[in-house]
Coordinates of C-alpha atoms in Angstrom, one line a residue:
M172 CA 14.3 40.5 49.0
S173 CA 17.6 39.6 50.7
C174 CA 17.5 36.3 48.9
V175 CA 17.7 38.0 45.5
S176 CA 21.2 38.8 44.3
T177 CA 22.5 40.7 41.3
V178 CA 24.8 39.0 38.9
K179 CA 28.2 40.3 37.8
Y180 CA 29.0 41.0 34.1
Q181 CA 32.1 40.9 32.0
I182 CA 32.3 42.2 28.5
C183 CA 34.5 40.7 25.8
I184 CA 36.3 43.5 23.9
N185 CA 38.8 42.5 21.1
G186 CA 39.0 39.0 22.5
E187 CA 39.8 40.1 26.1
L188 CA 37.4 40.1 29.1
T189 CA 37.0 43.3 31.1
D190 CA 36.9 43.4 34.8
S191 CA 33.7 42.2 36.3
F192 CA 31.1 44.8 37.4
Q193 CA 27.5 44.9 38.8
P194 CA 24.6 46.8 37.2
K195 CA 23.5 49.6 39.6
S196 CA 19.9 49.8 38.4
G197 CA 18.9 46.3 39.8
I198 CA 15.7 44.6 38.7
R199 CA 13.7 47.0 36.6
Q200 CA 10.2 46.8 35.0
G201 CA 10.3 44.5 32.0
D202 CA 12.8 42.1 33.5
P203 CA 11.4 38.5 33.1
L204 CA 12.0 37.9 36.8
S205 CA 10.1 41.0 37.9
P206 CA 6.5 39.7 37.7
Y207 CA 7.3 36.6 39.7
L208 CA 9.1 38.6 42.5
F209 CA 6.2 41.1 42.6
V210 CA 3.6 38.4 43.0
L211 CA 5.6 36.7 45.8
C212 CA 6.0 40.0 47.6
I213 CA 2.5 41.3 47.2
E214 CA 1.2 37.9 48.5
K215 CA 3.0 38.7 51.8
L216 CA 1.1 42.0 52.0
S217 CA -2.1 40.0 51.6
H218 CA -1.0 37.8 54.5
I219 CA -0.3 40.8 56.7
I220 CA -3.7 42.3 56.0
F221 CA -5.5 39.0 56.6
E222 CA -3.7 38.6 59.9
D223 CA -4.8 42.1 61.1
V224 CA -8.4 41.3 60.0
R225 CA -8.3 38.1 61.9
M226 CA -7.1 39.8 65.1
G227 CA -9.8 42.5 64.8
K228 CA -7.4 45.3 64.2
W229 CA -8.4 45.9 60.6
R230 CA -12.1 46.4 60.0
P231 CA -13.0 45.6 56.4
V232 CA -16.0 47.0 54.4
K233 CA -19.2 45.2 53.6
S234 CA -21.5 46.0 50.6
S235 CA -24.4 44.6 52.6
Q236 CA -25.2 43.3 56.0
A237 CA -24.9 39.7 55.1
G238 CA -22.3 40.2 52.4
P239 CA -18.6 39.2 52.5
A240 CA -16.1 41.5 54.2
V241 CA -13.6 43.1 51.7
S242 CA -10.3 44.4 53.0
H243 CA -8.2 44.5 49.8
L244 CA -8.3 43.8 46.1
F245 CA -5.2 43.0 44.0
F246 CA -5.0 43.0 40.2
A247 CA -1.5 42.9 38.6
D248 CA 0.4 45.8 40.3
D249 CA -2.8 47.7 41.3
L250 CA -4.0 47.7 44.8
V251 CA -7.3 48.9 46.5
L252 CA -7.6 48.9 50.3
F253 CA -10.9 49.0 52.1
A254 CA -11.3 50.0 55.8
E255 CA -13.6 52.0 58.1
A256 CA -13.2 55.8 57.7
T257 CA -11.6 56.4 61.2
S258 CA -8.2 57.7 62.2
N259 CA -7.5 54.5 64.1
Q260 CA -8.1 52.4 60.9
A261 CA -5.9 54.8 58.9
R262 CA -3.0 54.1 61.4
V263 CA -3.6 50.3 61.0
L264 CA -3.6 50.6 57.2
K265 CA -0.4 52.7 57.2
N266 CA 1.3 50.4 59.7
C267 CA 0.6 47.3 57.4
L268 CA 2.1 49.2 54.4
E269 CA 5.2 50.2 56.5
V270 CA 5.8 46.6 57.6
F271 CA 5.4 45.4 54.1
C272 CA 7.8 48.0 52.6
Q273 CA 10.4 47.3 55.3
A274 CA 10.3 43.6 54.6
S275 CA 10.2 43.8 50.8
G276 CA 12.3 46.8 50.1
Q277 CA 9.5 48.4 48.1
T278 CA 8.1 51.8 48.6
V279 CA 4.6 53.3 48.1
N280 CA 4.3 55.6 45.1
F281 CA 2.4 58.4 46.6
D282 CA 2.0 60.1 43.2
K283 CA -0.4 57.3 42.3
F284 CA -1.9 56.9 45.8
A285 CA -5.2 58.5 46.7
I286 CA -7.8 58.2 49.4
F287 CA -11.6 58.2 48.7
C288 CA -14.1 58.5 51.5
S289 CA -17.8 57.9 51.2
P290 CA -20.0 61.0 51.0
N291 CA -21.4 60.5 54.6
T292 CA -17.9 60.8 56.1
C293 CA -17.2 63.9 58.1
K294 CA -14.8 66.3 56.3
E295 CA -12.7 66.7 59.5
I296 CA -12.2 62.9 59.8
A297 CA -11.4 62.7 56.1
K298 CA -8.7 65.3 56.4
E299 CA -7.3 63.6 59.5
I300 CA -7.1 60.3 57.6
S301 CA -5.4 62.1 54.7
C302 CA -2.8 63.6 57.1
I303 CA -2.1 60.2 58.8
C304 CA -1.6 58.4 55.5
G305 CA 0.2 61.2 53.9
S306 CA -1.9 61.0 50.8
P307 CA -4.4 63.4 49.2
L308 CA -8.1 63.0 49.2
T309 CA -10.0 62.6 46.0
E310 CA -13.6 62.5 44.9
D311 CA -12.8 60.9 41.5
L312 CA -10.9 57.6 41.3
G313 CA -10.7 58.0 37.6
K314 CA -10.9 55.1 35.1
Y315 CA -9.8 51.5 35.3
L316 CA -9.5 49.3 32.2
G317 CA -11.2 52.1 30.3
M318 CA -14.2 52.4 32.7
L319 CA -15.0 54.9 35.3
V320 CA -14.6 53.4 38.8
L321 CA -17.2 55.8 40.3
H322 CA -20.1 57.2 38.3
S323 CA -23.6 58.4 38.9
R324 CA -26.3 57.9 36.4
I325 CA -25.2 56.2 33.2
D326 CA -26.0 58.1 30.0
K327 CA -24.5 58.7 26.6
R328 CA -21.8 61.1 28.1
T329 CA -20.5 58.2 30.2
Y330 CA -19.4 56.4 27.0
S331 CA -18.7 59.4 24.8
R332 CA -14.9 58.8 24.9
L333 CA -15.4 55.2 23.7
I334 CA -17.7 56.4 20.9
H335 CA -15.0 58.9 19.9
K336 CA -12.4 56.2 20.0
V337 CA -14.3 54.0 17.6
H338 CA -15.0 57.0 15.3
K339 CA -11.3 57.9 15.3
R340 CA -10.2 54.4 14.3
L341 CA -12.8 54.2 11.5
A342 CA -11.8 57.6 10.2
A343 CA -8.1 56.6 10.2
W344 CA -8.7 53.6 8.0
K345 CA -9.8 55.4 4.9
G346 CA -12.6 53.0 4.2
K347 CA -13.1 54.2 0.6
F348 CA -9.8 52.5 -0.4
L349 CA -10.9 49.2 1.1
S350 CA -13.1 46.5 -0.4
L351 CA -16.4 45.4 1.3
A352 CA -14.6 42.3 2.6
G353 CA -11.8 44.4 4.1
R354 CA -14.3 46.8 5.8
A355 CA -16.2 43.8 7.2
T356 CA -13.1 42.3 8.6
L357 CA -12.1 45.5 10.3
I358 CA -15.6 46.0 11.8
Q359 CA -15.6 42.5 13.2
S360 CA -12.0 42.4 14.5
V361 CA -11.6 45.9 15.9
T362 CA -14.7 48.0 16.5
S363 CA -16.6 45.2 18.0
A364 CA -13.8 44.6 20.5
V365 CA -13.5 48.2 21.8
F366 CA -16.7 48.0 23.8
V367 CA -16.5 44.3 25.0
Y368 CA -15.4 45.1 28.5
A369 CA -17.8 48.0 28.9
M370 CA -20.7 45.8 27.7
Q371 CA -20.0 43.3 30.5
T372 CA -20.3 45.9 33.2
A373 CA -23.6 47.7 32.4
K374 CA -26.5 48.0 30.0
L375 CA -25.5 50.5 27.4
P376 CA -28.0 53.3 26.7
T377 CA -29.9 52.7 23.5
S378 CA -28.5 55.9 22.1
V379 CA -25.0 54.6 22.5
C380 CA -25.8 51.3 20.8
D381 CA -27.5 53.2 17.9
A382 CA -24.5 55.5 17.6
L383 CA -22.1 52.6 17.4
D384 CA -24.2 50.7 14.9
K385 CA -24.5 53.8 12.8
L386 CA -20.7 54.2 12.7
N387 CA -20.3 50.6 11.6
R388 CA -23.0 51.0 8.9
N389 CA -21.5 54.2 7.4
F390 CA -18.0 52.7 7.4
F391 CA -19.2 49.4 5.8
W392 CA -21.0 51.1 3.0
G393 CA -18.1 53.5 2.3
G394 CA -19.5 56.6 3.9
S395 CA -17.7 59.2 6.0
E396 CA -18.5 61.9 8.5
K397 CA -19.1 64.4 5.8
M398 CA -20.7 62.2 3.2
S399 CA -23.1 59.3 3.4
R400 CA -23.3 56.5 0.8
V401 CA -26.3 54.5 -0.4
H402 CA -27.0 51.4 1.8
L403 CA -27.6 48.6 -0.6
C404 CA -29.7 46.5 1.9
L405 CA -31.1 46.6 5.4
W406 CA -28.6 46.4 8.2
D407 CA -30.8 43.7 9.8
L408 CA -29.9 41.5 6.8
V409 CA -26.2 42.2 7.0
S410 CA -26.2 41.5 10.7
R411 CA -27.6 38.0 10.3
P412 CA -25.3 35.0 10.9
K413 CA -23.3 33.8 8.0
S414 CA -25.3 30.5 8.0
K415 CA -28.4 32.6 7.3
G416 CA -27.0 34.7 4.5
G417 CA -25.6 37.6 6.5
L418 CA -22.0 38.7 7.3
G419 CA -22.2 37.9 11.0
F420 CA -22.0 41.5 12.3
K421 CA -23.0 41.8 15.9
K422 CA -25.6 44.4 16.8
T423 CA -24.3 46.3 19.8
G424 CA -27.5 46.1 21.8
A425 CA -27.9 42.3 21.3
M426 CA -24.2 41.7 22.0
N427 CA -24.5 43.8 25.2
Q428 CA -27.4 41.7 26.4
A429 CA -25.7 38.4 25.5
L430 CA -22.6 39.3 27.5
L431 CA -24.7 40.4 30.5
A432 CA -26.6 37.1 30.2
K433 CA -23.3 35.3 30.5
I434 CA -22.7 37.1 33.8
G435 CA -26.2 36.1 34.9
W436 CA -25.4 32.5 34.0
R437 CA -22.3 32.5 36.2
L438 CA -24.5 33.7 39.1
H439 CA -27.0 30.9 38.3
I440 CA -24.3 28.2 38.5
K441 CA -22.9 29.6 41.8
D442 CA -19.7 31.2 40.6
E443 CA -17.1 31.2 43.5
G444 CA -15.8 34.7 42.7
L445 CA -15.9 37.5 45.2
W446 CA -18.2 39.6 42.9
A447 CA -20.7 36.7 42.8
K448 CA -20.7 36.4 46.6
I449 CA -21.4 40.1 46.9
Y450 CA -24.3 40.0 44.4
E451 CA -25.7 36.9 46.1
A452 CA -25.7 38.5 49.5
K453 CA -26.9 42.0 48.4
Y454 CA -29.5 41.2 45.8
L455 CA -30.3 37.5 45.3
K456 CA -30.5 36.5 49.0
G457 CA -30.8 32.8 48.4
H458 CA -32.9 33.1 45.2
S459 CA -31.9 32.2 41.7
I460 CA -31.2 34.9 39.1
L461 CA -34.0 33.3 37.0
D462 CA -36.6 33.6 39.8
D463 CA -39.4 36.1 39.2
S464 CA -38.9 37.1 42.9
V465 CA -35.6 38.8 41.9
I466 CA -37.0 42.2 40.8
F467 CA -35.5 45.5 39.8
R468 CA -34.7 47.9 42.7
Q469 CA -34.3 51.7 42.3
D470 CA -31.3 51.7 44.6
C471 CA -29.4 49.0 42.8
S472 CA -26.1 49.5 40.9
S473 CA -25.9 50.0 37.2
T474 CA -24.0 46.7 36.9
W475 CA -26.8 44.8 38.6
R476 CA -29.4 46.5 36.4
G477 CA -27.4 45.2 33.5
V478 CA -27.3 41.7 34.9
L479 CA -31.1 41.7 35.3
H480 CA -31.3 42.9 31.6
G481 CA -29.2 39.9 30.6
A482 CA -31.2 37.5 32.9
A483 CA -34.4 38.3 30.8
L484 CA -32.7 36.9 27.8
L485 CA -31.4 33.9 29.8
R486 CA -34.9 33.0 30.9
K487 CA -36.1 32.8 27.3
G488 CA -33.3 30.4 26.3
M489 CA -33.6 28.0 29.3
L490 CA -35.7 24.9 29.8
W491 CA -37.1 24.1 33.2
R492 CA -37.1 20.5 34.6
I493 CA -39.9 19.1 36.7
G494 CA -40.4 21.1 39.9
D495 CA -40.4 20.2 43.6
G496 CA -42.9 17.4 43.2
G497 CA -45.6 19.1 45.2
T498 CA -48.4 17.6 43.2
A499 CA -46.9 14.1 43.0
R500 CA -46.3 14.2 46.8
K501 CA -50.0 13.6 47.3
V502 CA -49.8 10.3 45.5
W503 CA -46.7 9.1 47.4
N504 CA -48.3 10.0 50.7
A505 CA -51.3 7.9 50.0
L506 CA -49.2 4.9 49.0
L507 CA -46.4 5.0 51.6
N508 CA -46.6 3.0 54.8
S509 CA -45.8 4.9 58.0
S510 CA -42.5 3.1 58.3
Q511 CA -41.4 4.3 54.9
S512 CA -42.3 8.0 55.2
A513 CA -39.2 8.9 57.1
G514 CA -36.5 10.3 54.7
F515 CA -38.5 9.4 51.6
F516 CA -38.7 13.1 50.4
T517 CA -35.3 14.2 51.7
M518 CA -32.9 11.6 50.3
D519 CA -30.6 12.4 47.4
F520 CA -31.8 10.9 44.1
Q521 CA -29.3 8.1 43.6
P522 CA -29.7 6.6 47.1
W523 CA -33.5 7.2 46.9
L524 CA -33.7 5.2 43.7
K525 CA -31.5 2.4 44.9
V526 CA -33.2 2.0 48.3
N527 CA -36.7 1.8 46.7
L528 CA -35.8 -0.5 43.8
M529 CA -34.0 -3.0 46.1
S530 CA -36.6 -2.8 48.9
K531 CA -37.8 -6.1 50.4
I532 CA -40.8 -4.5 52.1
V533 CA -44.1 -6.1 51.4
W534 CA -46.7 -3.4 50.6
A535 CA -50.0 -5.3 50.8
D536 CA -51.4 -8.7 49.7
G537 CA -47.9 -10.1 49.2
I538 CA -47.1 -7.3 46.7
P539 CA -43.5 -6.0 47.1
W540 CA -43.0 -2.3 47.5
N541 CA -40.5 -2.0 44.7
L542 CA -43.2 -3.0 42.3
V543 CA -45.6 -0.3 43.6
F544 CA -42.7 2.2 43.4
V545 CA -42.0 1.5 39.8
F546 CA -45.6 1.7 38.7
T547 CA -46.1 5.0 40.6
C548 CA -43.1 6.6 39.0
W549 CA -44.3 5.4 35.6
Y550 CA -47.9 6.8 36.1
I551 CA -46.6 10.1 37.4
W552 CA -44.4 10.4 34.3
K553 CA -47.4 9.6 32.1
W554 CA -49.5 12.2 33.8
R555 CA -46.7 14.7 33.5
N556 CA -46.6 14.1 29.7
F557 CA -50.4 14.5 29.5
Y558 CA -50.1 17.9 31.1
V559 CA -47.3 19.0 28.7
F560 CA -49.2 18.0 25.6
H561 CA -52.8 18.6 26.7
G562 CA -52.5 21.2 29.5
D563 CA -54.3 19.3 32.2
E564 CA -52.3 20.0 35.3
E565 CA -54.2 17.9 37.8
L566 CA -53.6 14.2 38.3
A567 CA -56.4 11.8 37.7
F568 CA -58.9 12.1 40.6
D569 CA -58.8 8.4 41.1
S570 CA -55.0 8.2 40.6
I571 CA -54.4 5.9 43.7
Q572 CA -57.1 3.4 42.4
I573 CA -55.5 3.4 38.9
I574 CA -52.0 2.6 40.3
T575 CA -53.3 0.0 42.7
A576 CA -55.3 -1.8 40.0
A577 CA -52.4 -1.8 37.6
V578 CA -50.0 -3.2 40.3
K579 CA -52.3 -5.9 41.3
E580 CA -53.0 -6.9 37.7
W581 CA -49.3 -7.1 36.8
F582 CA -48.5 -9.0 40.0
K583 CA -51.3 -11.5 39.4
A584 CA -50.3 -12.0 35.7
S585 CA -46.6 -12.5 36.5
N586 CA -47.3 -15.1 39.1
V587 CA -49.4 -17.3 36.9
S588 CA -47.1 -20.3 36.1
S589 CA -49.6 -22.4 34.2
I590 CA -49.5 -20.3 31.0
K591 CA -47.3 -22.0 28.4
C592 CA -46.5 -20.8 24.9
A593 CA -46.8 -23.5 22.3
K594 CA -44.1 -23.1 19.6
V595 CA -44.4 -24.3 16.1
E596 CA -41.9 -24.2 13.2
A597 CA -42.7 -21.7 10.5
W598 CA -40.8 -21.0 7.2
F599 CA -40.0 -17.5 5.9
A600 CA -38.5 -16.3 2.6
W601 CA -37.5 -12.9 1.2
E602 CA -40.2 -11.5 -1.1
P603 CA -39.4 -9.3 -4.1
P604 CA -41.2 -5.9 -4.4
P605 CA -44.0 -5.2 -6.9
A606 CA -43.1 -4.0 -10.4
G607 CA -41.8 -0.4 -10.4
V608 CA -40.9 -0.5 -6.7
F609 CA -37.5 -1.1 -5.1
K610 CA -36.9 -2.9 -1.7
L611 CA -34.4 -1.8 0.9
N612 CA -33.4 -4.3 3.6
V613 CA -31.3 -2.9 6.5
D614 CA -30.0 -4.4 9.7
G615 CA -27.8 -3.5 12.7
S616 CA -25.3 -5.6 14.6
R617 CA -23.5 -5.4 18.0
K618 CA -20.7 -7.4 19.6
V619 CA -21.7 -7.9 23.3
A620 CA -18.1 -8.4 24.5
S621 CA -16.6 -5.3 23.0
G622 CA -19.7 -3.1 22.5
H623 CA -18.8 -2.4 18.8
I624 CA -21.7 -1.8 16.5
G625 CA -22.2 -1.9 12.7
A626 CA -24.9 -1.8 10.1
G627 CA -25.6 -2.9 6.6
G628 CA -28.2 -2.7 3.9
V629 CA -29.1 -3.8 0.3
L630 CA -31.3 -2.3 -2.4
R631 CA -32.9 -4.7 -4.9
D632 CA -35.4 -4.5 -7.7
V633 CA -38.5 -6.5 -8.7
S634 CA -36.3 -9.3 -10.1
G635 CA -34.2 -9.5 -6.9
D636 CA -31.2 -8.1 -8.7
W637 CA -28.6 -6.2 -6.7
C638 CA -28.9 -2.4 -7.2
S639 CA -26.6 -1.2 -4.4
G640 CA -25.5 -2.0 -0.9
F641 CA -23.4 -0.8 2.0
A642 CA -21.7 -1.8 5.3
I643 CA -20.6 0.7 8.0
N644 CA -18.5 0.4 11.1
L645 CA -20.0 2.7 13.7
G646 CA -17.6 2.3 16.6
K647 CA -19.1 1.6 20.0
G648 CA -22.7 2.0 21.0
Q649 CA -26.1 0.2 21.5
I650 CA -28.0 -2.0 19.1
L651 CA -30.8 0.5 18.7
E652 CA -28.3 3.0 17.4
A653 CA -27.0 0.5 14.9
E654 CA -30.5 -0.3 13.6
L655 CA -31.4 3.4 13.2
W656 CA -28.0 4.3 11.6
G657 CA -28.6 1.4 9.2
L658 CA -32.0 2.8 8.3
F659 CA -30.6 6.3 7.9
F660 CA -27.7 5.3 5.5
G661 CA -30.0 3.0 3.6
L662 CA -32.6 5.7 3.0
R663 CA -29.9 8.2 2.1
M664 CA -28.6 5.8 -0.5
A665 CA -32.1 5.4 -2.0
V666 CA -32.6 9.2 -2.1
E667 CA -29.2 9.7 -3.8
K668 CA -30.0 7.1 -6.5
G669 CA -33.5 8.4 -7.1
F670 CA -35.4 5.3 -6.0
N671 CA -38.6 7.2 -5.2
N672 CA -40.9 4.1 -4.8
L673 CA -39.5 2.2 -1.9
I674 CA -40.4 -0.6 0.5
V675 CA -38.1 -0.6 3.6
E676 CA -37.8 -3.8 5.7
M677 CA -36.0 -4.3 9.0
D678 CA -36.2 -6.7 11.9
S679 CA -36.1 -4.1 14.7
A680 CA -39.7 -3.4 15.8
V681 CA -38.4 -0.8 18.3
A682 CA -36.7 1.3 15.7
I683 CA -39.8 1.2 13.5
Q684 CA -41.9 2.3 16.4
L685 CA -39.6 5.2 17.1
V686 CA -39.7 6.5 13.5
Q687 CA -43.5 6.2 13.4
Q688 CA -43.8 8.2 16.7
H689 CA -41.0 10.7 15.9
D690 CA -43.2 13.7 16.8
F691 CA -43.2 12.7 20.5
L692 CA -39.5 12.0 20.9
T693 CA -38.1 15.5 21.6
L694 CA -36.4 14.3 24.8
H695 CA -35.2 10.9 23.5
L696 CA -31.4 10.5 23.2
L697 CA -31.8 9.4 19.6
A698 CA -34.5 12.0 18.7
S699 CA -32.2 13.8 16.2
L700 CA -31.4 10.5 14.3
V701 CA -35.0 9.4 14.3
S702 CA -36.1 12.8 12.9
S703 CA -33.4 12.5 10.1
C704 CA -34.7 9.1 9.1
W705 CA -38.3 10.5 8.9
Q706 CA -37.2 13.4 6.8
L707 CA -35.4 11.1 4.4
M708 CA -38.5 8.9 4.0
H709 CA -40.5 12.0 3.1
K710 CA -38.1 13.0 0.4
L711 CA -39.3 9.9 -1.5
E712 CA -42.6 9.9 -3.4
N713 CA -43.8 6.6 -1.9
C714 CA -42.0 5.0 1.0
S715 CA -43.3 2.4 3.5
L716 CA -41.6 0.9 6.6
H717 CA -42.3 -2.8 7.6
H718 CA -41.1 -5.2 10.3
I719 CA -39.9 -8.7 9.3
F720 CA -38.2 -11.6 10.9
R721 CA -34.4 -12.0 10.6
E722 CA -35.0 -15.1 8.4
K723 CA -36.3 -12.7 5.7
N724 CA -33.3 -10.3 6.2
S725 CA -30.3 -12.6 5.6
V726 CA -28.3 -10.4 3.2
A727 CA -28.6 -7.2 5.3
F728 CA -27.7 -9.3 8.4
Q729 CA -24.5 -10.5 6.7
L730 CA -23.5 -7.0 5.6
A731 CA -23.9 -5.7 9.1
A732 CA -21.9 -8.5 10.6
W733 CA -19.1 -8.0 8.0
S734 CA -18.8 -4.2 8.9
Y735 CA -16.5 -5.0 11.8
N736 CA -13.8 -5.7 9.2
L737 CA -13.8 -2.1 8.2
D738 CA -12.1 0.9 9.7
L739 CA -14.6 3.5 11.1
G740 CA -16.7 4.6 8.1
I741 CA -18.9 3.3 5.3
C742 CA -18.2 1.1 2.4
I743 CA -20.5 1.2 -0.7
F744 CA -21.0 -1.9 -2.8
D745 CA -22.2 -1.2 -6.4
E746 CA -22.0 -4.9 -7.1
A747 CA -22.8 -7.8 -4.7
P748 CA -19.7 -9.0 -2.8
S749 CA -18.9 -12.7 -3.1
W750 CA -19.5 -13.5 0.6
V751 CA -23.2 -12.7 0.3
G752 CA -23.6 -14.6 -3.0
A753 CA -25.2 -17.7 -1.4
S754 CA -27.8 -15.7 0.6
L755 CA -28.5 -13.6 -2.5
V756 CA -29.2 -16.6 -4.7
D757 CA -31.4 -18.2 -2.0
D758 CA -33.5 -15.0 -1.9
L759 CA -33.7 -15.0 -5.8
L760 CA -34.9 -18.6 -5.7
G761 CA -37.4 -18.0 -2.8
V762 CA -35.6 -20.4 -0.4
S763 CA -37.4 -20.4 3.0
R764 CA -35.7 -20.5 6.4
P765 CA -37.2 -22.0 9.6
R766 CA -38.1 -20.1 12.7
L767 CA -40.0 -21.2 15.9
I768 CA -42.9 -19.0 16.7
C769 CA -45.4 -18.9 19.6
V770 CA -49.1 -19.8 18.9
G771 CA -52.2 -19.7 21.0

């Protein structure tokens, strides 16, 4: 602290400065500089302790045999020291504090200093430690952040003070003078926050959760301790999310489990905190918090019991990916040559994929290994999907023969150079819909160089007259996204205008196939968009989707190409724009456009 100096002051009185003087109190609590100096100083104490631990003088405490050693914990200006309960360790501890106090100029506040020894410590040794340190022994470390530091069995009495605190706050607000909205705001902003820290440390007893919910219910409906009011609807309805018609009140039990599930999630993702390392070593021992092997133990702490309670909720909300590949390993072992087996099952995914796809190894009969690799991956994926939808866990009994036959068939077909496709010129023209039916043509567009995508569409009646159209700039993406967004906005336009009898035409066969197979696309990146298109189609009384060649989709193609002139967003055309006039007239007149197609 010798580098810290105190400034001198002068006071201006009646226009004249007094003599300079120094404040005698120095830096006090509340000074903006105080927290920074304290952190710098207390960090030195940490260094002193770590040095003694490294040299073997200070023997820290472990919560389990394989757990991390803990010598000290700092939080703000609070300090907890851990060491063996011996007189020698007491002297080491006191010496560290004396060295620190001498260097920093600070002193230990013995009014707030207490020593706690575990129950199995001999009383004579405990008294000797107390005498060496000059601090009293205690069997109760009190509360920290509102929670008991030491406690035995958790019951309603453990949280009675917090229940009383909530009750006191609610009683002070005179709920009968507040509107329902005012009471709801107070419940959500104040009473729900009182227990947040407690709910992250243990599973609250059911009686405590019920008591808190009861206090909130009575306050919300205008009741008091002496008089109860009529509850106009079930609390379950009031506690629903606002999106489902409720007021968004959080039930205490559900909120408690959700907060504990968050602790479990941090353990699952390998949090680097000291607390996580202690739980990992003492309870998990290399297992995941989601594993069934992590079971409840009678001797575990109340916090760990709470974490297990939250983990049960976590398991319900999580999806598992494919496992260790034990079943598929049988297939790979049958197909791999002896020279390929080494490292095949131990490589990381990206190198594994790259090595096998770029392999120059010949498998058999001139067939390259990368071809066998791709087909095997594909068939394993197909069999996995069959298991998901039909429940048949086993691979096909002749799986090796199936893969081998498919590989040889593809290899043979791809090496036949004599097959030639004869192309002929065919003519295609746009066709108007039947009477009483409207036709929607949509298309997507993408610039290869920049990756920008857009879409466009047009609605026409039986006479080919323009009903409505649109063009939309979609930013950057893939062509399939553009095609599906074009379909989505076209269908939405038809629904808004009430065109219930509709024929939809587009030149993307892939997009059409996705919409027709929407039930099987839960894992597809565009599954949500495909599902939205399907739902819009079913809002119409009669809607069919057809694939056409681009030559029959000229107007929609021009609208999609023009979309790059727009800022991000959609432009609706109630009348046909001039730059599609020529194509629109050609369609009205039935003008055909040529295209080369394969025959034979």
